[in-house]
Coordinates of C-alpha atoms and ligand atoms in Angstrom, one line a residue:
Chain Q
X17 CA 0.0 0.0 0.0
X18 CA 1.2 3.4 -1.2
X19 CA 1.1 6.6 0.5
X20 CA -1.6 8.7 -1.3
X21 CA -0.4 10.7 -3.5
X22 CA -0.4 14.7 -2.0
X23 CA -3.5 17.2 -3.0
X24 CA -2.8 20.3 -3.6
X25 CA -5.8 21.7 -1.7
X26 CA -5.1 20.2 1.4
X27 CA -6.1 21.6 4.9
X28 CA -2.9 24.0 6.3
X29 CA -1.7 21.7 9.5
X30 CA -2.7 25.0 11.6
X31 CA -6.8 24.4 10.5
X32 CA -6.8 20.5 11.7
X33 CA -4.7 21.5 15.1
X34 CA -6.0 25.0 16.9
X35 CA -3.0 24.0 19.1
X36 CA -0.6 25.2 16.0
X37 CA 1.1 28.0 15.6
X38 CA 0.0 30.3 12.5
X39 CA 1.7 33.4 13.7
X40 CA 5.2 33.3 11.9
X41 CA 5.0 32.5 8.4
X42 CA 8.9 30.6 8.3
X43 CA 7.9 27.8 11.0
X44 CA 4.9 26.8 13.2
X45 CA 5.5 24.9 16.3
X46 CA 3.5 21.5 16.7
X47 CA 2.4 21.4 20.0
X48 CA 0.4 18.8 22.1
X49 CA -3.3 18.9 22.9
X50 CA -3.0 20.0 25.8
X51 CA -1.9 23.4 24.8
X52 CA -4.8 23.6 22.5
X53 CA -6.5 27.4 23.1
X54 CA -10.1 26.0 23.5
X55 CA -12.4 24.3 26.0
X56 CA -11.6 20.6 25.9
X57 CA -8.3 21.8 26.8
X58 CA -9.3 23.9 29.5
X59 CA -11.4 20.9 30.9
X60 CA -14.8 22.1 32.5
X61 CA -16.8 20.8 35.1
X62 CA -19.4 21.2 37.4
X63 CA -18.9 23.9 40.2
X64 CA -21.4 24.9 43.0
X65 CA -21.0 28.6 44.0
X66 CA -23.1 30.8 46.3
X67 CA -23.4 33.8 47.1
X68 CA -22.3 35.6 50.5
X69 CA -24.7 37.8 52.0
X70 CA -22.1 40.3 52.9
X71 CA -18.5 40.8 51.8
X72 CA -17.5 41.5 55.8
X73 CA -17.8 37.7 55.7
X74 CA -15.4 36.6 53.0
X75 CA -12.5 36.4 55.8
X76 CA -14.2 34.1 57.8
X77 CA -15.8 31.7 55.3
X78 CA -12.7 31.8 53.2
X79 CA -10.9 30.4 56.1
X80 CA -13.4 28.2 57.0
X81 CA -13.5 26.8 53.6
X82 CA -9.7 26.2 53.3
X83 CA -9.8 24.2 56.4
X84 CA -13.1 22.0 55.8
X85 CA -13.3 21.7 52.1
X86 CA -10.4 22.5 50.6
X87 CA -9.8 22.1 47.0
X88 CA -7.3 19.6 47.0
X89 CA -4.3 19.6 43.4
X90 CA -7.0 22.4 41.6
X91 CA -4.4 25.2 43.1
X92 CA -5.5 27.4 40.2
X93 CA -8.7 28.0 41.0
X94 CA -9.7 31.4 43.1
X95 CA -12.0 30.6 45.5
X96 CA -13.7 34.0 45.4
X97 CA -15.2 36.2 42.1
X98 CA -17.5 39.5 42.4
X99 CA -20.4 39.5 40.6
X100 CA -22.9 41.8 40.0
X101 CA -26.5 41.3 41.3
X102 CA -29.8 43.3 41.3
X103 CA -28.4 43.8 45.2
X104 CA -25.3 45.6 44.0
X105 CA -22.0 43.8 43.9
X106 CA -22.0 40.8 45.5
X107 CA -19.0 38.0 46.4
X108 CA -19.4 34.4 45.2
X109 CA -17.7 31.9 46.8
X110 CA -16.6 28.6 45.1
X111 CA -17.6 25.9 47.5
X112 CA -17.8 22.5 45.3
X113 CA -16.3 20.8 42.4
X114 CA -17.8 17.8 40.4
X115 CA -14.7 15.9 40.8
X116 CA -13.6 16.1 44.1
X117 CA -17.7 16.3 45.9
X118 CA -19.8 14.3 43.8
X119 CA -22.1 13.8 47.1
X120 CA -22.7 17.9 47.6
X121 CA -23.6 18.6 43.7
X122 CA -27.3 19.4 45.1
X123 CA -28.6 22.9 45.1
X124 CA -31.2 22.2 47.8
X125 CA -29.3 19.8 50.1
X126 CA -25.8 21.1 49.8
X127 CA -26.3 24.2 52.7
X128 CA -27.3 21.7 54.8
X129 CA -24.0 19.4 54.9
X130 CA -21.8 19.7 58.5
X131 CA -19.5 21.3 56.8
X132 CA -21.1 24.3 55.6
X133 CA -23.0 24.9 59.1
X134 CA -20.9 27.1 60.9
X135 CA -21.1 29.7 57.6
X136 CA -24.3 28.8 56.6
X137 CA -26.4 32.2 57.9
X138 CA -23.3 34.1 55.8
X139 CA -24.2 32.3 52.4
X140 CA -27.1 32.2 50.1
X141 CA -28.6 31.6 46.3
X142 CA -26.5 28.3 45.9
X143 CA -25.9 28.0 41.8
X144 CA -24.3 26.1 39.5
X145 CA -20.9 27.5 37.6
X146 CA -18.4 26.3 35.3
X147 CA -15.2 25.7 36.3
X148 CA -11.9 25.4 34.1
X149 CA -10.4 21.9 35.9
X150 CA -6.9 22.2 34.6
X151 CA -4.3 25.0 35.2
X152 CA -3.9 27.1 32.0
X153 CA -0.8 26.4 30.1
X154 CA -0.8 29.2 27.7
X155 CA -2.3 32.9 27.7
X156 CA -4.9 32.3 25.1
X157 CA -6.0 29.0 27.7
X158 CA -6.0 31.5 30.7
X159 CA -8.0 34.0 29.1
X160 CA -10.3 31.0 28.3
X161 CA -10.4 29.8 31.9
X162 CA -11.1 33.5 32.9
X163 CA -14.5 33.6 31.1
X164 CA -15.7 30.9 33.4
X165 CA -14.3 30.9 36.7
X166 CA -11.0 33.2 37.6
X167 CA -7.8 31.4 38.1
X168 CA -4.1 31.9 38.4
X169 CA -1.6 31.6 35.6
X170 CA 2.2 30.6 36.1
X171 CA 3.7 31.5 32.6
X172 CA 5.7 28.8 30.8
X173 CA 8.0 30.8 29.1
X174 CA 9.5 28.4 27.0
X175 CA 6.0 27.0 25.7
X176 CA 5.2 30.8 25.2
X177 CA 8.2 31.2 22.6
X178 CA 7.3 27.9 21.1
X179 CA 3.7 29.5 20.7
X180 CA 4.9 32.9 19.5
X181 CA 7.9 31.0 16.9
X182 CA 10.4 33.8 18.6
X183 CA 12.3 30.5 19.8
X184 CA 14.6 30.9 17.0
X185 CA 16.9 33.4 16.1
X186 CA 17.1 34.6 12.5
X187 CA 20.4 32.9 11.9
X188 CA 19.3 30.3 13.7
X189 CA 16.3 30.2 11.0
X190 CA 18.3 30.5 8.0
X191 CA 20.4 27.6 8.8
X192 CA 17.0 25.4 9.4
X193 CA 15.9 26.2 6.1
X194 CA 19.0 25.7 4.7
X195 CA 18.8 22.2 6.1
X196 CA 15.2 21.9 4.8
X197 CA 16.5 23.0 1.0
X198 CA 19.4 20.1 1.4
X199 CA 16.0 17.7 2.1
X200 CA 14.3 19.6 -1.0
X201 CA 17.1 18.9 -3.0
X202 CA 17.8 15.3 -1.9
X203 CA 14.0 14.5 -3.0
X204 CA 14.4 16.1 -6.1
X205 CA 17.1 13.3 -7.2
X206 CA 14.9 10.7 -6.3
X207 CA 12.6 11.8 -8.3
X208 CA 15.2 11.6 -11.4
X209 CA 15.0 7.4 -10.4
X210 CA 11.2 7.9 -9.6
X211 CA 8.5 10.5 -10.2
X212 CA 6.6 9.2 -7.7
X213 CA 9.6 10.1 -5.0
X214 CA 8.2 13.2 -3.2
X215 CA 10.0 13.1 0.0
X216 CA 13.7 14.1 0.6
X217 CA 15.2 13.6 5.0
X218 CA 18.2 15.3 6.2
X219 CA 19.4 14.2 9.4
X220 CA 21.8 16.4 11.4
X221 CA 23.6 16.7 14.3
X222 CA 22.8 20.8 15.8
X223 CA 26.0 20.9 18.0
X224 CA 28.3 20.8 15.3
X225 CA 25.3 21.5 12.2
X226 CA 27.1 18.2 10.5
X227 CA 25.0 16.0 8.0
X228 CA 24.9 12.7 9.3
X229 CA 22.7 11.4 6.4
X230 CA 20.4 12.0 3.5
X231 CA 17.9 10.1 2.1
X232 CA 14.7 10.0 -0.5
X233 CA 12.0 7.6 -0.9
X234 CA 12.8 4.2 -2.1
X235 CA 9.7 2.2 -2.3
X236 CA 9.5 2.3 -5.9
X237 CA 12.8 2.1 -6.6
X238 CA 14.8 -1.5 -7.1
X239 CA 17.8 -1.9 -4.7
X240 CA 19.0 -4.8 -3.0
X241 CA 17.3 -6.0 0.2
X242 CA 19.9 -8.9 1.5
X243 CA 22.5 -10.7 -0.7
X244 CA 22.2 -9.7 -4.1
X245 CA 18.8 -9.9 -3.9
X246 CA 17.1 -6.8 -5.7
X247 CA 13.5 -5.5 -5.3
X248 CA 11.4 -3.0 -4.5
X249 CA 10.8 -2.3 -0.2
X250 CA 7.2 -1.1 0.7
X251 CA 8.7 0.0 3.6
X252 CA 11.7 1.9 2.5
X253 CA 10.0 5.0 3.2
X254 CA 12.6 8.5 3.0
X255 CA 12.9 8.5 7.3
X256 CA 13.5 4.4 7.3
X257 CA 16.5 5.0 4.6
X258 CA 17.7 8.2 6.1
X259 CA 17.8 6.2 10.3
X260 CA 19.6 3.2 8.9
X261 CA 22.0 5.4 7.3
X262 CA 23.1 7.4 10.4
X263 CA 23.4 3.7 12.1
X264 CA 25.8 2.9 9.4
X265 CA 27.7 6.1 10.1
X266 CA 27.8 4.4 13.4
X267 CA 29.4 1.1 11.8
X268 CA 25.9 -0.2 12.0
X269 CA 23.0 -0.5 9.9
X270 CA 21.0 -3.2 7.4
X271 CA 20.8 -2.4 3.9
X272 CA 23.7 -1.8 1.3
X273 CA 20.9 0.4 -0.9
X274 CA 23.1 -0.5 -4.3
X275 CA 22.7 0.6 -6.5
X276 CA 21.4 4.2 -5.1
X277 CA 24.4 4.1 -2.4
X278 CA 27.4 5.1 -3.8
X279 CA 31.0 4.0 -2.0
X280 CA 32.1 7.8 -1.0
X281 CA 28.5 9.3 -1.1
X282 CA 28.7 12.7 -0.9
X283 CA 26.1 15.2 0.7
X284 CA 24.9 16.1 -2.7
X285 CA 24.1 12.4 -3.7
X286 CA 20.9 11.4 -2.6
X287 CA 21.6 8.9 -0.6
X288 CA 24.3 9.7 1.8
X289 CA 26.5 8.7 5.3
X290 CA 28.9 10.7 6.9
X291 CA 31.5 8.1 7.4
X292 CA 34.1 10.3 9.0
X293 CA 32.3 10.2 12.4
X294 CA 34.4 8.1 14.8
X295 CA 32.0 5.1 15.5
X296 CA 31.9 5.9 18.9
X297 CA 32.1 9.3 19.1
X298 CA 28.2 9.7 19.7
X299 CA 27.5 6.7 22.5
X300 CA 30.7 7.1 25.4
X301 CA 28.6 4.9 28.1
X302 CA 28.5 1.9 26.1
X303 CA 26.7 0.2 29.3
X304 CA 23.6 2.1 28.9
X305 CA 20.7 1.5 26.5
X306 CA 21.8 4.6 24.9
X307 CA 24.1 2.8 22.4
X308 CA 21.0 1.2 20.6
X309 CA 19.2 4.6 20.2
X310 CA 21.4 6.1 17.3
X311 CA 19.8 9.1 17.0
X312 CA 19.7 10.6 20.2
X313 CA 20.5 14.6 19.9
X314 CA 19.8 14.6 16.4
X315 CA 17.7 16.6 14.4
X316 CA 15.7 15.5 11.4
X317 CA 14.5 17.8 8.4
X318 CA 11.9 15.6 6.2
X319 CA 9.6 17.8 3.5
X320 CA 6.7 16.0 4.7
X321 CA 5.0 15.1 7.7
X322 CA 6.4 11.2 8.5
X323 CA 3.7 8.3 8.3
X324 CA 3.0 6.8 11.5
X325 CA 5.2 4.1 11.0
X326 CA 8.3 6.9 10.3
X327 CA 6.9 9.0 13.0
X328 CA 7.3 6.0 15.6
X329 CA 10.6 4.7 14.1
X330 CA 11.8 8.5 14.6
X331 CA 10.8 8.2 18.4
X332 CA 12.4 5.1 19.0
X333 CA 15.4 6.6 17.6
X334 CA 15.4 9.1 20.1
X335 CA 15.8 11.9 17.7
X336 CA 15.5 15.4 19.2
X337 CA 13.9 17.6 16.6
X338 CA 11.7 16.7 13.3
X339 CA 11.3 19.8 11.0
X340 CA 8.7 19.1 8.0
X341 CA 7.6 21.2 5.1
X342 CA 4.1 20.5 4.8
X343 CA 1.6 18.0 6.7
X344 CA -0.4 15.2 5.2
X345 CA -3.4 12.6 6.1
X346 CA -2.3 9.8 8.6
X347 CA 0.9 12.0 9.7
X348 CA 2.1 10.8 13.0
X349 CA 3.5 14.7 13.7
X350 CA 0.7 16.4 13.8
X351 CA -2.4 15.1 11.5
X352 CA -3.4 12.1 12.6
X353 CA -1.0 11.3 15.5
X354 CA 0.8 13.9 17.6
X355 CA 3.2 11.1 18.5
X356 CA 6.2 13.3 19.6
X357 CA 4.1 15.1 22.6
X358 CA 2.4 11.9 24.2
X359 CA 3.1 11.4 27.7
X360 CA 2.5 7.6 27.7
X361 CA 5.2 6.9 25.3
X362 CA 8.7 7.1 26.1
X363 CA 10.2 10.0 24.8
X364 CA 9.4 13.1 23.6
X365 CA 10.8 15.8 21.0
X366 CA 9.8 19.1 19.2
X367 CA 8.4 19.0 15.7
X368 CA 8.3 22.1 13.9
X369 CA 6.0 22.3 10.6
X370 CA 5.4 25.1 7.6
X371 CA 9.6 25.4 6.8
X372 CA 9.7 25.8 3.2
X373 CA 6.3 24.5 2.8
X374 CA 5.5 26.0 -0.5
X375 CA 8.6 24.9 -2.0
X376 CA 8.2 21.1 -0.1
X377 CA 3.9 21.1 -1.4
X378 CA 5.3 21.5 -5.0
X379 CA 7.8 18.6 -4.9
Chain Z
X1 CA -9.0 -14.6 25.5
X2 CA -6.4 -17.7 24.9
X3 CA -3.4 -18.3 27.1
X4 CA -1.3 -21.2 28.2
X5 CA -1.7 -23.5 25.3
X6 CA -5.3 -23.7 26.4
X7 CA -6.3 -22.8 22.7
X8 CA -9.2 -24.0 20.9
X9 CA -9.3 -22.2 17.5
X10 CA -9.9 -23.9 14.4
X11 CA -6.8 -24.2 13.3
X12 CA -4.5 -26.4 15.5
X13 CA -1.5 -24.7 14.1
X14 CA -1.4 -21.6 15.8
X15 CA 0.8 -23.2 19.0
X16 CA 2.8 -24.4 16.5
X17 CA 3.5 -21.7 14.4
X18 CA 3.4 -19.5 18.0
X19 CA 6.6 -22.2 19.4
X20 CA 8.7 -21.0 16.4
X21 CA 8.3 -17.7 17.4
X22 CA 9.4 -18.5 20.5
X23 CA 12.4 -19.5 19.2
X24 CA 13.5 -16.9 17.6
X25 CA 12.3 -14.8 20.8
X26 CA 15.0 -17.0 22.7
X27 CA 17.1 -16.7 20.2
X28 CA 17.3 -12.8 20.5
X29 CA 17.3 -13.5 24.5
X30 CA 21.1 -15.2 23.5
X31 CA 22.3 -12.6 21.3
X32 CA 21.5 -10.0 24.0
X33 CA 18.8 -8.3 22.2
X34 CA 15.4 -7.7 23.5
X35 CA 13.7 -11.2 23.6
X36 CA 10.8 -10.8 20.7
X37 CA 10.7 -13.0 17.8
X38 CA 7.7 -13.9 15.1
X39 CA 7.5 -15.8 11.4
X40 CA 5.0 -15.3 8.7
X41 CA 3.3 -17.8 7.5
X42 CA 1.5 -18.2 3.9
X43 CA -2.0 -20.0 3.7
X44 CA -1.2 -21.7 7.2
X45 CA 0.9 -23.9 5.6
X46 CA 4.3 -23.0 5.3
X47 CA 6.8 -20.3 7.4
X48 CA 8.0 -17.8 4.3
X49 CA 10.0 -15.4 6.8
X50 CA 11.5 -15.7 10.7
X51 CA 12.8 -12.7 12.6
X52 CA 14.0 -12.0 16.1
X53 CA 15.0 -8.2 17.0
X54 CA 18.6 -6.9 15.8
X55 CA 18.3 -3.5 17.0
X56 CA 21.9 -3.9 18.7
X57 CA 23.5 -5.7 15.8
X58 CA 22.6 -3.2 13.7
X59 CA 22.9 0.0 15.8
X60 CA 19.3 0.7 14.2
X61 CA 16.6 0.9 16.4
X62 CA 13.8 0.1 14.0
X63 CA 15.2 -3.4 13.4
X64 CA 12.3 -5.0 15.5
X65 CA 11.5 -8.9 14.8
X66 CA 8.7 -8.3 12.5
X67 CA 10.4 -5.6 9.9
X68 CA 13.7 -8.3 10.6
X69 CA 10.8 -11.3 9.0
X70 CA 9.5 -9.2 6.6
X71 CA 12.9 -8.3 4.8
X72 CA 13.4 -12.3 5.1
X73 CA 10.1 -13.4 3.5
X74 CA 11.1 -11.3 0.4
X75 CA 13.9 -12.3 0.4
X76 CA 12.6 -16.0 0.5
X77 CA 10.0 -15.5 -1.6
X78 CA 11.4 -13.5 -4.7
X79 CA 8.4 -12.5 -6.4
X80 CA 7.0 -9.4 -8.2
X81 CA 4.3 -9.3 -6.3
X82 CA 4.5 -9.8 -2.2
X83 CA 1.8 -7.9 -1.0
X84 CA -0.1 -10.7 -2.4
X85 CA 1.8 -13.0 -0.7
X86 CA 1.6 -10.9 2.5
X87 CA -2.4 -10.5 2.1
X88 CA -2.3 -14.4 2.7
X89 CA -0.4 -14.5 5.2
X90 CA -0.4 -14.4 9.3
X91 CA 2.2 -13.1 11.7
X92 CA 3.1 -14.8 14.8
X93 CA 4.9 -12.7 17.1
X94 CA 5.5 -13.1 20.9
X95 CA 4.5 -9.5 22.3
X96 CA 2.2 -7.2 20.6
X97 CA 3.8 -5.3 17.9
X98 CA 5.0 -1.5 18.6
X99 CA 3.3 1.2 16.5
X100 CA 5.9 1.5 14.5
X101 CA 5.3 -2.4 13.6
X102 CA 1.9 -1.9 13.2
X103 CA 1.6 0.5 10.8
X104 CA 3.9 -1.2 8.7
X105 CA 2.2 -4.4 8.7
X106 CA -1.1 -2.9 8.3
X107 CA 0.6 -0.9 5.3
X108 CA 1.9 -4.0 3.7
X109 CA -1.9 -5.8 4.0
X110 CA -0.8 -9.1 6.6
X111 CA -3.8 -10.8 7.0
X112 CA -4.0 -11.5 10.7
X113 CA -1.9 -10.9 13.6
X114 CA -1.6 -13.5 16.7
X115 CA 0.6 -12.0 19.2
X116 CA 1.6 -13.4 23.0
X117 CA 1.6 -10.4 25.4
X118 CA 0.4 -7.0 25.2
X119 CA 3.4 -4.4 24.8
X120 CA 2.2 -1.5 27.8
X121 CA 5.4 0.0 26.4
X122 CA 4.6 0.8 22.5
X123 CA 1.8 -1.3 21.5
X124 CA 0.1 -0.3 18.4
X125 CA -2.6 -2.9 18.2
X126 CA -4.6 -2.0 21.4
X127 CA -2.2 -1.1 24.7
X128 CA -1.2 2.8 23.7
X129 CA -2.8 3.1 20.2
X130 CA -5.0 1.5 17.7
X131 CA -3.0 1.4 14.8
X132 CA -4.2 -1.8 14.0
X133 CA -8.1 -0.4 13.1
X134 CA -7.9 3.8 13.7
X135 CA -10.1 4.6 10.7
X136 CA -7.9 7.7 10.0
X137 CA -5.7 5.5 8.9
X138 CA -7.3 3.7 6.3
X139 CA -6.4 6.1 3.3
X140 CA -3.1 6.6 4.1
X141 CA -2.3 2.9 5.7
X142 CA -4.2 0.3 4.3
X143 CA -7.7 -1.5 5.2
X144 CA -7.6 -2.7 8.7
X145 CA -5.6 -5.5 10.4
X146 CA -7.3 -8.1 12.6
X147 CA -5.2 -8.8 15.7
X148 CA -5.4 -12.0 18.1
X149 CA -4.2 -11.8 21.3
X150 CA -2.8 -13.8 24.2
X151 CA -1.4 -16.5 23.3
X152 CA 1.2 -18.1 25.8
X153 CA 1.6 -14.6 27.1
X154 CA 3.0 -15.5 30.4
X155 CA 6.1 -17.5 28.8
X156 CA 6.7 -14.3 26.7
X157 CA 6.4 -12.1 30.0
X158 CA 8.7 -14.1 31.8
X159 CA 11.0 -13.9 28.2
X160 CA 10.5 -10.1 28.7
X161 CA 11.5 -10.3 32.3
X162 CA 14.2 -12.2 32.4
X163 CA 16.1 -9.7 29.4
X164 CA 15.3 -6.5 31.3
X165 CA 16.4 -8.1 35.1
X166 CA 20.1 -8.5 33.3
X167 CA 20.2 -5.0 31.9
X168 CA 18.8 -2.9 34.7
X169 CA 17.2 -4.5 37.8
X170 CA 15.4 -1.4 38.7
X171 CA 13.3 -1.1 35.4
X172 CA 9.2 -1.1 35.3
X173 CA 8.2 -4.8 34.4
X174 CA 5.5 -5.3 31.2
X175 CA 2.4 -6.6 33.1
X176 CA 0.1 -9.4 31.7
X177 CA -3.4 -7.3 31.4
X178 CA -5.7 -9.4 29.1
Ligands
ZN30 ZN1 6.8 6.7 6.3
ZN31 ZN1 8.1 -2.8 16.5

């Protein structure tokens, strides 16, 4: 089964995922769900307010409240919001969540609990309210939260230059999309073997900016699979090529890819290893597991978004960084998947989309 | 839910197509490479590819046992046209196959998938993600791909075990959930 072949018309990544970055037109950040600005995000539940019947009591209920019933891991939440009534202004006093007092979600029984005695001739006109469940991880989810029920915000500032695309510097940026153009250009000479070839990787290691290897899709090209055996590899997808590759720059990896893989490849080949790297000049603590995860610091720069299958290998490689040009139906970076910001799997990198992207959507 | 040989299916192959995994699970185990190992078989009748994980061998870490047996039966079978072979054929792997594995057997069309124990780790046909079924998949990876589960799963567990106790006491166990 083939990849589908790319529409033109397709949906920008930043339409399917709110969570992304449309700000900067040179990169957008691919962020998980939990950062998306809307109200799944944010999490709402069920809150029971009330009103008090003077704001000389908010000293004394409020302490009250944080001793009796307090709201245990929802830190974020103010307990207290004025509101304005036919009465003038008025305090309301969060007394109830959904999650943590199921039992007390009643408006006619809940002033009658033990715990609410002691305040109960200060409080009145019980009501249900909204309230955000999760602290806001971003501005635009804070001002979200605020609409409903006011909380606190601790600024990540990291996540806010992620959001904002200031987390580059322009040299910084012209060197990514020179990276990107490298990946352009490697697809392009696939596409001299076969038309079909639409996607070029680059993989690179940032402390030094050295090409480690290059690759371009192979499924549709004849090269040998195991001794002398020739044939076309479903599987030989662009990232697939481009990982064994650096693990031969290690003195490792599967394939011989003849006849695409020339003896001294050079960067401007197509297919290419950097065979000057010491073999263990990347893995020191040969005792760890480290030694089996090849790509570990490196950055990858693919023109579009990795299949699930690529997405996954690229996690299990430990890589550090993806860049793509332009996104694509059952992408594991973004469209269908966001596998690079789950918590249940066992690491976790940045993807960046929209670098180059007209130049990678024409390829 | 199948385990401990206790299997009634149809066809009385599966333990036996489900031992030879094993042994290429063990042999992994001996090279020092984590212990998963499968085979593919064509119209239940005959094994066209084995693999056992190389990811150490090769440096690579994408060189799980079931991309390690497809490379083989293609290599076995020589024809023009494998993804018909491979949409008559079954895997037999110990542990459920990563997402990575997944997609790619789903993208190549294997028929059906018996696997030993669930992967709590990676698992793409049920534990983390349903790469095996996710409908958003199906333009970009291929119809579907039935999965059957639990076979001999504590012998793969205690496989599993036994691999991770020499290379770091201290790490979190797979569990047998079925
Ligand atoms: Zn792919
Ligand atoms: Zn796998």
């Amino acid at each position: 089964m083939e990849e589908p072949m790319e529409k033109k018309s397709r949906l920008d990544v930043a339409v399917l995922n709110p969570s992304t970055c449309i700000k900067d037109k040179r990169i957008s950040c691919v962020l998980g769900d939990e950062y998306a600005a809307n109200k799944d995000a944010v999490g709402l539940v069920k809150g029971l307010a009330v009103t008090l019947t003077s704001k000389k009591y908010a000293s004394q209920v409020l302490k009250h409240l944080t001793e009796y019933l307090p709201l245990e891991g929802l830190q974020h939440l103010k307990r207290v919001r004025s509101v304005k009534t036919h009465d003038g202004d008025k305090l309301q006093v969060l007394m109830f969540v959904a999650t943590l007092h199921e039992d007390f979600m009643d408006l006619n029984k809940t002033l009658n609990i033990k715990e609410i005695k002691p305040v109960k001739d200060f409080i009145m006109d019980p009501m249900f309210v909204a309230i955000p469940i999760k602290p806001p991880l971003t501005r635009d989810q804070f001002n979200i939260c605020k609409q409903y029920w006011p909380v606190s915000f601790h600024e990540d500032k990291k996540i806010s230059k992620l959001l904002l695309c200031s987390l580059f510097a322009d040299d910084d940026m012209d060197r990514i999309e020179e990276n990107m153009d490298l990946a352009i250009e490697t697809a392009r000479i696939g596409k001299k073997f076969d038309p079909r070839c639409d996607q070029g990787v680059v993989i690179v290691d940032p402390a030094t900016n050295t090409i480690i290897s290059t690759a371009f899709d192979m499924r549709n090209m004849e090269c040998e699979i195991k001794d002398g055996y020739f044939a076309r590899h479903p599987l030989n997808h662009a990232v697939m090529v481009a990982i064994d590759l650096v693990a031969r720059s290690q003195g490792g990896g599967t394939y011989t890819y003849k006849p695409f893989l020339k003896s001294n490849s050079k960067i401007n080949d197509g297919l290419y290893f950097n065979s000057t790297l010491p073999t263990s000049a990347r893995n020191t603590s040969d005792t760890s597991d480290k030694g089996y995860y090849i790509c570990t610091g490196l950055d990858v720069y693919v023109t579009k978004e990795p299949c699930i299958m690529c997405s996954m290998a690229l996690l299990h490689s430990r890589v550090r960084c993806v860049f793509y040009g332009v996104s694509r139906p059952g992408g594991g970076l973004g469209s269908a998947f966001k596998l690079h910001a789950r918590k249940d799997l066992n690491h976790r990198f940045e993807v960046f989309c929209n670098v180059l992207k007209s130049k990678c959507q024409v390829l | 839910m199948m385990d401990n040989g206790n299997i009634c299916e149809t066809s009385s192959n599966i333990s036996n197509w489900m031992e030879s995994a094993f042994k290429y699970a063990e042999e992994a185990l001996e090279h020092g490479e984590v212990p998963v190992g499968c085979v593919i078989v064509h119209k239940d009748t005959k094994v066209i590819g084995t693999g056992r994980n190389k990811v150490n061998e090769t440096k690579n870490a994408t060189r799980h046992a079931e991309m390690v047996a497809i490379d083989d039966a293609m290599c076995n079978m020589k024809t023009d046209n494998i993804l018909e072979v491979f949409s008559e054929s079954a895997l037999y792997v110990t542990v459920e196959p990563c997402i990575m594995c997944a997609a790619s057997l789903r993208s190549i069309g294997i028929q059906t998938i018996y696997y030993g124990c669930k992967n709590e780790r990676f698992g793409g046909c049920g534990s983390v993600l349903h790469i095996h079924t996710d409908e958003a998949l199906t333009a970009s990876t291929g119809q579907p791909l039935q999965c059957k589960s639990g076979y001999y799963s504590e012998r793969a567990v205690k496989l599993l075990k036994s691999f991770y106790k020499q290379e770091n006491p201290n790490v979190t166990l797979p569990s047998v959930r079925q």
